[in-house]
GROMACS .gro file of C-alpha atoms in nm:
model
  276
    1MET     CA    1  -1.266   0.636   1.443
    2ILE     CA    2  -1.220   0.635   1.068
    3LYS     CA    3  -1.414   0.924   0.921
    4ASP     CA    4  -1.204   1.024   0.618
    5VAL     CA    5  -1.075   0.765   0.375
    6ALA     CA    6  -0.817   0.888   0.121
    7VAL     CA    7  -0.753   0.694  -0.199
    8HIS     CA    8  -0.453   0.723  -0.431
    9LEU     CA    9  -0.543   0.784  -0.796
   10THR     CA   10  -0.317   0.794  -1.100
   11GLY     CA   11  -0.550   0.806  -1.396
   12SER     CA   12  -0.466   0.444  -1.483
   13ARG     CA   13  -0.690   0.135  -1.500
   14GLU     CA   14  -0.592   0.052  -1.145
   15ASP     CA   15  -0.800   0.347  -1.021
   16ALA     CA   16  -1.129   0.152  -1.073
   17ALA     CA   17  -1.027  -0.115  -0.818
   18ARG     CA   18  -0.895   0.143  -0.565
   19ILE     CA   19  -1.207   0.358  -0.592
   20ALA     CA   20  -1.447   0.065  -0.561
   21HIS     CA   21  -1.274  -0.064  -0.250
   22ALA     CA   22  -1.227   0.270  -0.084
   23ALA     CA   23  -1.590   0.360  -0.157
   24GLY     CA   24  -1.708   0.039   0.005
   25LEU     CA   25  -1.505   0.112   0.310
   26ALA     CA   26  -1.641   0.463   0.329
   27ARG     CA   27  -2.000   0.331   0.322
   28THR     CA   28  -1.925   0.070   0.593
   29LEU     CA   29  -1.764   0.328   0.817
   30ASP     CA   30  -1.996   0.615   0.730
   31ALA     CA   31  -1.686   0.810   0.625
   32HIS     CA   32  -1.599   1.091   0.382
   33LEU     CA   33  -1.407   0.980   0.072
   34THR     CA   34  -1.112   1.189  -0.053
   35GLY     CA   35  -0.958   1.111  -0.391
   36ILE     CA   36  -0.598   1.221  -0.431
   37TYR     CA   37  -0.517   1.226  -0.805
   38VAL     CA   38  -0.147   1.247  -0.863
   39HIS     CA   39  -0.061   1.404  -1.198
   40GLN     CA   40   0.308   1.360  -1.266
   41LEU     CA   41   0.453   1.644  -1.465
   42PRO     CA   42   0.702   1.558  -1.745
   43ASP     CA   43   1.026   1.492  -1.569
   44ILE     CA   44   1.218   1.698  -1.821
   45LEU     CA   45   1.048   2.013  -1.686
   46SER     CA   46   1.215   1.972  -1.349
   47ILE     CA   47   1.555   2.050  -1.499
   48THR     CA   48   1.449   2.283  -1.774
   49ASP     CA   49   1.284   2.621  -1.802
   50PRO     CA   50   0.943   2.537  -1.963
   51SER     CA   51   0.922   2.891  -2.113
   52GLY     CA   52   1.241   2.838  -2.309
   53SER     CA   53   1.108   2.653  -2.611
   54ALA     CA   54   0.789   2.593  -2.806
   55PHE     CA   55   0.841   2.215  -2.763
   56LEU     CA   56   0.836   2.237  -2.387
   57GLN     CA   57   0.537   2.466  -2.395
   58ARG     CA   58   0.347   2.207  -2.597
   59LEU     CA   59   0.462   1.938  -2.354
   60VAL     CA   60   0.320   2.137  -2.065
   61GLU     CA   61  -0.005   2.214  -2.241
   62GLN     CA   62  -0.056   1.843  -2.334
   63SER     CA   63   0.022   1.730  -1.981
   64VAL     CA   64  -0.222   1.980  -1.826
   65ALA     CA   65  -0.493   1.896  -2.077
   66GLN     CA   66  -0.459   1.528  -1.998
   67ALA     CA   67  -0.472   1.600  -1.624
   68GLU     CA   68  -0.784   1.817  -1.663
   69ALA     CA   69  -0.961   1.544  -1.866
   70THR     CA   70  -0.871   1.282  -1.608
   71THR     CA   71  -0.984   1.501  -1.322
   72LYS     CA   72  -1.317   1.555  -1.495
   73ALA     CA   73  -1.364   1.180  -1.554
   74LEU     CA   74  -1.275   1.098  -1.190
   75ASP     CA   75  -1.511   1.362  -1.058
   76SER     CA   76  -1.790   1.209  -1.261
   77THR     CA   77  -1.710   0.863  -1.121
   78PHE     CA   78  -1.705   0.991  -0.763
   79GLY     CA   79  -2.033   1.179  -0.818
   80GLN     CA   80  -2.209   0.847  -0.892
   81LEU     CA   81  -2.096   0.684  -0.569
   82GLY     CA   82  -2.359   0.848  -0.349
   83LEU     CA   83  -2.100   0.943  -0.089
   84SER     CA   84  -1.970   1.261   0.063
   85TYR     CA   85  -1.646   1.317  -0.130
   86GLU     CA   86  -1.385   1.562  -0.255
   87LEU     CA   87  -1.124   1.525  -0.528
   88ARG     CA   88  -0.777   1.679  -0.501
   89ARG     CA   89  -0.521   1.702  -0.778
   90LEU     CA   90  -0.148   1.715  -0.719
   91ASP     CA   91   0.070   1.841  -1.002
   92VAL     CA   92   0.415   1.719  -0.908
   93TYR     CA   93   0.743   1.602  -1.053
   94PRO     CA   94   0.813   1.224  -1.030
   95GLY     CA   95   1.076   1.264  -0.760
   96GLU     CA   96   0.832   1.451  -0.535
   97VAL     CA   97   0.529   1.218  -0.561
   98GLY     CA   98   0.594   1.025  -0.239
   99SER     CA   99   0.647   1.317  -0.009
  100GLU     CA  100   0.355   1.517  -0.157
  101LEU     CA  101   0.122   1.223  -0.133
  102ALA     CA  102   0.227   1.163   0.224
  103SER     CA  103   0.157   1.524   0.305
  104GLU     CA  104  -0.198   1.498   0.165
  105ALA     CA  105  -0.261   1.166   0.341
  106ARG     CA  106  -0.200   1.327   0.681
  107GLN     CA  107  -0.533   1.501   0.649
  108SER     CA  108  -0.723   1.165   0.636
  109ASP     CA  109  -0.770   0.878   0.881
  110LEU     CA  110  -0.683   0.599   0.638
  111PHE     CA  111  -0.489   0.588   0.309
  112VAL     CA  112  -0.584   0.330   0.040
  113GLY     CA  113  -0.342   0.242  -0.235
  114THR     CA  114  -0.200  -0.049  -0.437
  115ARG     CA  115   0.052  -0.243  -0.234
  116PRO     CA  116   0.428  -0.178  -0.278
  117TYR     CA  117   0.609  -0.438  -0.482
  118GLY     CA  118   0.279  -0.543  -0.638
  119ASP     CA  119   0.234  -0.298  -0.923
  120PRO     CA  120   0.503  -0.330  -1.188
  121ASN     CA  121   0.414   0.007  -1.334
  122LYS     CA  122   0.507   0.210  -1.024
  123GLY     CA  123   0.808   0.241  -0.804
  124GLN     CA  124   0.749   0.101  -0.455
  125TRP     CA  125   0.902   0.409  -0.295
  126ILE     CA  126   0.582   0.603  -0.351
  127GLU     CA  127   0.371   0.384  -0.121
  128GLU     CA  128   0.662   0.341   0.119
  129ALA     CA  129   0.701   0.717   0.149
  130VAL     CA  130   0.331   0.750   0.245
  131LEU     CA  131   0.361   0.466   0.493
  132PHE     CA  132   0.673   0.601   0.666
  133GLN     CA  133   0.617   0.974   0.630
  134SER     CA  134   0.242   1.036   0.661
  135GLY     CA  135   0.183   0.912   1.016
  136ARG     CA  136  -0.136   0.748   0.892
  137PRO     CA  137  -0.237   0.379   0.860
  138CYS     CA  138  -0.223   0.248   0.503
  139LEU     CA  139  -0.445  -0.007   0.348
  140PHE     CA  140  -0.270  -0.163   0.055
  141LEU     CA  141  -0.462  -0.365  -0.202
  142PRO     CA  142  -0.332  -0.638  -0.439
  143PRO     CA  143  -0.310  -0.516  -0.800
  144SER     CA  144  -0.651  -0.504  -0.975
  145PHE     CA  145  -0.814  -0.630  -0.657
  146GLN     CA  146  -1.182  -0.731  -0.707
  147GLY     CA  147  -1.242  -0.886  -0.366
  148ARG     CA  148  -1.471  -0.787  -0.083
  149ASP     CA  149  -1.467  -0.445   0.075
  150THR     CA  150  -1.594  -0.582   0.408
  151TYR     CA  151  -1.375  -0.788   0.629
  152ASP     CA  152  -1.549  -1.083   0.805
  153ASN     CA  153  -1.221  -1.260   0.891
  154VAL     CA  154  -0.923  -1.057   1.003
  155LEU     CA  155  -0.576  -1.181   1.076
  156VAL     CA  156  -0.367  -0.965   1.310
  157ALA     CA  157   0.009  -1.028   1.296
  158TRP     CA  158   0.122  -0.941   1.651
  159ARG     CA  159   0.460  -0.863   1.797
  160ASN     CA  160   0.502  -0.655   2.114
  161THR     CA  161   0.640  -0.360   1.928
  162ARG     CA  162   0.539   0.001   1.874
  163GLU     CA  163   0.458  -0.060   1.502
  164ALA     CA  164   0.230  -0.358   1.576
  165ALA     CA  165   0.055  -0.174   1.858
  166ARG     CA  166  -0.009   0.123   1.631
  167ALA     CA  167  -0.150  -0.102   1.354
  168VAL     CA  168  -0.387  -0.281   1.596
  169ALA     CA  169  -0.512   0.050   1.743
  170ASP     CA  170  -0.570   0.195   1.397
  171ALA     CA  171  -0.758  -0.119   1.290
  172VAL     CA  172  -0.997  -0.128   1.589
  173PRO     CA  173  -1.293   0.018   1.392
  174LEU     CA  174  -1.257  -0.257   1.135
  175LEU     CA  175  -1.191  -0.531   1.393
  176LYS     CA  176  -1.515  -0.438   1.570
  177LYS     CA  177  -1.710  -0.509   1.251
  178ALA     CA  178  -1.538  -0.845   1.183
  179LYS     CA  179  -1.707  -1.175   1.258
  180SER     CA  180  -1.373  -1.342   1.335
  181VAL     CA  181  -1.043  -1.199   1.452
  182VAL     CA  182  -0.736  -1.417   1.482
  183VAL     CA  183  -0.416  -1.283   1.641
  184ALA     CA  184  -0.112  -1.471   1.505
  185ILE     CA  185   0.206  -1.462   1.710
  186VAL     CA  186   0.518  -1.598   1.543
  187ASP     CA  187   0.743  -1.565   1.846
  188GLU     CA  188   1.102  -1.656   1.793
  189GLN     CA  189   1.165  -1.600   2.168
  190LEU     CA  190   0.868  -1.802   2.285
  191GLY     CA  191   1.097  -2.022   2.497
  192ALA     CA  192   1.245  -1.723   2.674
  193ALA     CA  193   0.895  -1.584   2.741
  194GLU     CA  194   0.794  -1.911   2.904
  195GLU     CA  195   1.099  -1.909   3.124
  196GLN     CA  196   0.996  -1.563   3.238
  197ARG     CA  197   0.652  -1.695   3.322
  198ARG     CA  198   0.472  -1.457   3.089
  199ALA     CA  199   0.229  -1.565   2.818
  200PRO     CA  200   0.281  -1.368   2.497
  201ASP     CA  201  -0.088  -1.381   2.409
  202GLU     CA  202  -0.249  -1.260   2.729
  203ASP     CA  203  -0.194  -0.884   2.701
  204ILE     CA  204  -0.306  -0.840   2.340
  205GLY     CA  205  -0.611  -1.060   2.398
  206ARG     CA  206  -0.704  -0.847   2.704
  207TYR     CA  207  -0.654  -0.523   2.514
  208LEU     CA  208  -0.884  -0.635   2.229
  209SER     CA  209  -1.153  -0.766   2.469
  210ARG     CA  210  -1.169  -0.424   2.639
  211HIS     CA  211  -1.268  -0.283   2.295
  212GLY     CA  212  -1.541  -0.538   2.260
  213ILE     CA  213  -1.340  -0.759   2.022
  214GLY     CA  214  -1.334  -1.130   2.082
  215ALA     CA  215  -1.014  -1.269   1.932
  216GLU     CA  216  -0.853  -1.610   1.909
  217VAL     CA  217  -0.478  -1.601   1.971
  218HIS     CA  218  -0.269  -1.852   1.779
  219ILE     CA  219   0.093  -1.913   1.874
  220ILE     CA  220   0.279  -2.024   1.558
  221ASP     CA  221   0.605  -2.210   1.576
  222GLY     CA  222   0.803  -2.440   1.353
  223TRP     CA  223   0.857  -2.187   1.076
  224THR     CA  224   1.187  -2.038   0.967
  225SER     CA  225   1.014  -1.754   0.785
  226THR     CA  226   0.773  -1.524   0.973
  227GLY     CA  227   0.626  -1.402   0.646
  228ALA     CA  228   0.557  -1.755   0.520
  229ALA     CA  229   0.403  -1.849   0.857
  230LEU     CA  230   0.166  -1.549   0.839
  231ARG     CA  231   0.073  -1.615   0.478
  232ASN     CA  232  -0.009  -1.973   0.566
  233GLU     CA  233  -0.221  -1.860   0.860
  234ALA     CA  234  -0.402  -1.610   0.642
  235VAL     CA  235  -0.501  -1.893   0.409
  236ARG     CA  236  -0.591  -2.126   0.686
  237THR     CA  237  -0.821  -1.879   0.853
  238ALA     CA  238  -0.970  -1.748   0.522
  239ALA     CA  239  -0.862  -1.396   0.618
  240ASP     CA  240  -1.015  -1.104   0.423
  241LEU     CA  241  -0.768  -0.862   0.575
  242ILE     CA  242  -0.421  -0.874   0.733
  243VAL     CA  243  -0.319  -0.621   0.999
  244MET     CA  244   0.045  -0.572   1.082
  245GLY     CA  245   0.315  -0.329   1.185
  246ALA     CA  246   0.556  -0.205   0.918
  247TYR     CA  247   0.928  -0.236   0.977
  248GLY     CA  248   1.196  -0.082   0.761
  249HIS     CA  249   1.488   0.156   0.722
  250SER     CA  250   1.586   0.437   0.490
  251ARG     CA  251   1.827   0.407   0.201
  252LEU     CA  252   1.919   0.747   0.056
  253ARG     CA  253   1.581   0.898  -0.045
  254GLU     CA  254   1.395   0.567  -0.063
  255TRP     CA  255   1.250   0.345   0.204
  256MET     CA  256   1.308  -0.026   0.214
  257LEU     CA  257   1.064  -0.262   0.386
  258GLY     CA  258   1.227  -0.566   0.537
  259GLY     CA  259   1.151  -0.910   0.667
  260ALA     CA  260   0.793  -1.013   0.709
  261THR     CA  261   0.657  -0.676   0.601
  262ARG     CA  262   0.815  -0.699   0.258
  263ASP     CA  263   0.718  -1.066   0.228
  264ILE     CA  264   0.349  -0.998   0.295
  265LEU     CA  265   0.330  -0.683   0.082
  266SER     CA  266   0.508  -0.860  -0.206
  267SER     CA  267   0.263  -1.151  -0.221
  268ALA     CA  268  -0.053  -1.088  -0.022
  269THR     CA  269  -0.375  -1.177  -0.213
  270VAL     CA  270  -0.593  -0.980   0.033
  271PRO     CA  271  -0.575  -0.617   0.158
  272VAL     CA  272  -0.310  -0.544   0.421
  273LEU     CA  273  -0.350  -0.264   0.679
  274VAL     CA  274  -0.006  -0.151   0.791
  275ALA     CA  275   0.117   0.119   1.023
  276HIS     CA  276   0.453   0.253   1.124
   0.00000   0.00000   0.00000
């Protein structure tokens, strides 16, 4: 069940698209909406004593005043949605945004944000940190997304892995409301599976059917790029939502998405629900 939808807010113009979509989801799912406004403190304060100079004091005052004005405006926007909601503000240094946002997201069932690699004004590590550290499914939107907040046609990218299984399980409430669900399997080892007399589509189709979800399973071959194959299938099936597992590895303090995950999140034109 998805009963608490959290949405990432920054005080930028991108907030309008994120709020509109998250609010639509909350209505569809009869869920509570939690806005998480991240106010980034001036980075210079993280290495300086703010009480040491009048300049830094003014910098702090200006930053706090801006945050308070933004919080007030966001609260007014949320109040007009007609939903059960709360608004939280995080005052954090830039280097701590990802981990703090991940911590807040753990108290919700679904996190909504702008997709990594899609917003040139933000570092992708913020969203990646939430994805890899929160333990919650993340719904990432294309920048300035104005599309539907209901998903009639859903494409599930399936591999028999922990990440994909987690993503499908997290997406069940949305899959149940869809009119069409297509499971796409880009199986590089399809030949080996046939030799072992096992069909790669049977188990996932059976799992979904037990949840009351009728899904078509498409085996996709002939592609050298899994990401390109999935993007093509999303267009072909007129998908409103892509569901997939997230694969990646750490590099110092940042997370790097690899392969098909990065491909989809770099170029998807529809929302993508990912889980790790």
